[in-house]
Structure formats: C-alpha cells, structure tokens
mmCIF file of C-alpha atoms in Angstrom:
data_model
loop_
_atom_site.group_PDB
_atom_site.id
_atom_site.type_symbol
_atom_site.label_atom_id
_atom_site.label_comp_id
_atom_site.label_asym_id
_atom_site.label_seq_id
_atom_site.Cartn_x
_atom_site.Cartn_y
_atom_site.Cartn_z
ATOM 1 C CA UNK Y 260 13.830 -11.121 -37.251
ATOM 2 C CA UNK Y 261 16.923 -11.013 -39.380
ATOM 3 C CA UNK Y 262 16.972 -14.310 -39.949
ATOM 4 C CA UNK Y 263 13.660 -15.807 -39.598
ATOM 5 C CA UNK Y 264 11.409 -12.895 -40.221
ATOM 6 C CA UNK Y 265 8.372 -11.292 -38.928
ATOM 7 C CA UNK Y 266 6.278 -13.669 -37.354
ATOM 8 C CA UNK Y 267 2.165 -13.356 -38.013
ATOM 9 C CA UNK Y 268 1.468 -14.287 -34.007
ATOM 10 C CA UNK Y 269 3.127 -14.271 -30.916
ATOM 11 C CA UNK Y 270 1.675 -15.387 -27.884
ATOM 12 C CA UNK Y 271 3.017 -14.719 -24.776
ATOM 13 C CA UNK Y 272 2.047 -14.941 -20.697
ATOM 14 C CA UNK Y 273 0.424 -12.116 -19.240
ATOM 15 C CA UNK Y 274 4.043 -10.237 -17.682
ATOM 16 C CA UNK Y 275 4.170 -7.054 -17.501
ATOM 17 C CA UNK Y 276 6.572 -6.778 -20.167
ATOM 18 C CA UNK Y 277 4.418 -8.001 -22.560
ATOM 19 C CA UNK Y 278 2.090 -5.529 -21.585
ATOM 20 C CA UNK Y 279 4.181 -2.376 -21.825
ATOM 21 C CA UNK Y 280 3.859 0.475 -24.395
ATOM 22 C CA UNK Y 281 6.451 -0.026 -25.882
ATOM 23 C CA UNK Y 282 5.612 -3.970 -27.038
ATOM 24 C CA UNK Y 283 2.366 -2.708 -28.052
ATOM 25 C CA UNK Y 284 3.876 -0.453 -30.044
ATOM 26 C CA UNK Y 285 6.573 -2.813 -31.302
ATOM 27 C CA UNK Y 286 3.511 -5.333 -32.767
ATOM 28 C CA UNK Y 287 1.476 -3.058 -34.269
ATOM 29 C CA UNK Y 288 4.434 -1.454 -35.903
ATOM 30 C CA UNK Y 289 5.302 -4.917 -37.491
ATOM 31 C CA UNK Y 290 1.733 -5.913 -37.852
ATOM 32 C CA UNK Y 291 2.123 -8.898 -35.188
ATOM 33 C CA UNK Y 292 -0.958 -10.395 -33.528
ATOM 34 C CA UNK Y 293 -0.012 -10.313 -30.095
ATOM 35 C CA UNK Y 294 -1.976 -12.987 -27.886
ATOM 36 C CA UNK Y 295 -1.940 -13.266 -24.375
ATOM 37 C CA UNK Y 296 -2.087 -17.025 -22.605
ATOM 38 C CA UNK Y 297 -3.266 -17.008 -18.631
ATOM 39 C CA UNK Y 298 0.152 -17.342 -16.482
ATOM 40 C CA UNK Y 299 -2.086 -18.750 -13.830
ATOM 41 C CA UNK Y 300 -3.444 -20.980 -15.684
ATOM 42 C CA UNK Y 301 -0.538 -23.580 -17.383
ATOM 43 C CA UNK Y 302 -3.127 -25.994 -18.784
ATOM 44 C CA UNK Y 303 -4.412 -23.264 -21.216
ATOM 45 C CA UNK Y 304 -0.430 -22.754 -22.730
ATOM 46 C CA UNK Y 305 0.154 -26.774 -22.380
ATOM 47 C CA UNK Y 306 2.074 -26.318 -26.296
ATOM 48 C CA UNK Y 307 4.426 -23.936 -24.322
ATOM 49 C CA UNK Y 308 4.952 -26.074 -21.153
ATOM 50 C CA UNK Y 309 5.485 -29.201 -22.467
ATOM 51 C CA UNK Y 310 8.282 -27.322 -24.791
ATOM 52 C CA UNK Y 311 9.325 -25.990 -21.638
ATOM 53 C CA UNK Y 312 9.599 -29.253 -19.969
ATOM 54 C CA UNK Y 313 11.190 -30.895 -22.697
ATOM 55 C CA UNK Y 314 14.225 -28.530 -22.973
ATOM 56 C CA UNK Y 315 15.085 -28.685 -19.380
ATOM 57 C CA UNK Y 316 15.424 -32.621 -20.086
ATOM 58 C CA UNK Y 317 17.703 -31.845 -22.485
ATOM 59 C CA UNK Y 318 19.648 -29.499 -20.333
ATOM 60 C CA UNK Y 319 19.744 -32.301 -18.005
ATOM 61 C CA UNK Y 320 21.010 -34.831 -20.417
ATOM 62 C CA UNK Y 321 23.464 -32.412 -21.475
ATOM 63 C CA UNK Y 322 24.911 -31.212 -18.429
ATOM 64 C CA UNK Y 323 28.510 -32.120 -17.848
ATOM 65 C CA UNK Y 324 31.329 -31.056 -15.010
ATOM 66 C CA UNK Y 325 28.529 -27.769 -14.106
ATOM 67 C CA UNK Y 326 28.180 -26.673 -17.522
ATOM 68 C CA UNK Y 327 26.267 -27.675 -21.025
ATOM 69 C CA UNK Y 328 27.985 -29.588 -23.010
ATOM 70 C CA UNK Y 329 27.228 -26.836 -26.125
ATOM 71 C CA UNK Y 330 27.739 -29.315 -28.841
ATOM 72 C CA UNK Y 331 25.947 -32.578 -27.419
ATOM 73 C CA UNK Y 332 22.900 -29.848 -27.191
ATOM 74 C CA UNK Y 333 23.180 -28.841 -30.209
ATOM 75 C CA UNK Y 334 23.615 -32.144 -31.871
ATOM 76 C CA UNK Y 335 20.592 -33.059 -30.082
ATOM 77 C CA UNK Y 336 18.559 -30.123 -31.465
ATOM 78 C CA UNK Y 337 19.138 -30.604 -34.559
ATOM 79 C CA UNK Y 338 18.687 -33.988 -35.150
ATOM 80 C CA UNK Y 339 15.433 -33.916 -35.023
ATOM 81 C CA UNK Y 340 15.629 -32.546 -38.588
ATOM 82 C CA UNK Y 341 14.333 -29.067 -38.493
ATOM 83 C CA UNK Y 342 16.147 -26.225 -39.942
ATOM 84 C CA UNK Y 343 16.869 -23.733 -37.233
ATOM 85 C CA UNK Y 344 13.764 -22.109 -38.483
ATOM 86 C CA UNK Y 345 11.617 -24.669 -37.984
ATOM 87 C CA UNK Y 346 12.661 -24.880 -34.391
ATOM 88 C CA UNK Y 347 11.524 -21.502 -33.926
ATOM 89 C CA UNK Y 348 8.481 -21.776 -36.012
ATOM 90 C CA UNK Y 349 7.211 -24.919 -34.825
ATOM 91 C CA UNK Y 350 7.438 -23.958 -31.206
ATOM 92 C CA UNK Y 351 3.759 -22.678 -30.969
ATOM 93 C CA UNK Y 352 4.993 -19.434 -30.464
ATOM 94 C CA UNK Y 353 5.098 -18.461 -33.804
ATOM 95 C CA UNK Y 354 3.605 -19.006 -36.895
ATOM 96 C CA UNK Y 355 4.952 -20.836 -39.725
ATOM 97 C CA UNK Y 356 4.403 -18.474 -42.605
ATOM 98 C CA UNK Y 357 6.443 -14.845 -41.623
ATOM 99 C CA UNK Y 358 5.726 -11.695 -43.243
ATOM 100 C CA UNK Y 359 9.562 -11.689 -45.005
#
C-alpha cells in the first residue's frame, strides 16, 4: 500500500481467509470494497483466470536450468509498457484510482 496505495475494490475467491475477522476488519478500516467471486465457479472471475493463465506461460517461457530466469521475467513484464502500478492496477483486482 506503500507504494501503490489504497485500492477502492478488491475482489477476491470465497477462502476462508478472505472471510476472516480480521480481513473484514482490515477493509473497512481502509474503506475497501471487498467483493467476493464464486471459487466454484471460474467462468464468473474469467479477468482473474485468464491473468492467471497468462503468467504461468510466462513462467514457462522463462524457466531455465529449474529456476526463473528473474530478469528475462522481468524484461518481459515490463515491456508491455505499464508502470509497475499499472500492472497491479490493471489486473482486475484493483481499481485504478487509489485512495492515496
């Protein structure tokens, strides 16, 4: 949150972390709308799985003698021309305009 402050939304499966006390507690405290997505149900979070999917590609492509190659990954993430806060932001997970 340091960096790219306090997102607006944040939607999540339904584990039971996300459920605890202490979460709820944690996103009413910073005024985050917390929305829950049907685990059982992938085609109703399709943002979040083809994200998913798409980053263990990349893992793939950058896997080298049983480890990721850090830098070929990283040169691959950002040269799709994001700032590091857009990759965040423009996952679906969180909103584009924080609170900060």
């Amino acid at each position: 949150m340091m960096i790219f402050g306090i997102p607006n939304r944040l939607r999540t499966d339904g584990i039971p972390q996300y459920k605890s006390i202490e979460f709820k507690e944690f996103c009413n405290h910073f005024k985050i709308n917390h929305e829950i997505s049907s685990s059982h149900h992938p085609q109703s979070n399709g943002h979040a799985e083809a994200v998913v999917k798409g980053m263990k590609d990349l893992v793939k492509k950058c896997w080298r003698n049983g480890n990721v190659d850090i830098n070929q990954f990283n040169s691959a993430i950002l040269s799709g021309g994001l700032h590091q806060s857009g990759l965040v932001y423009q996952s679906g997970y969180l909103e584009e305009n924080s609170k900060l």
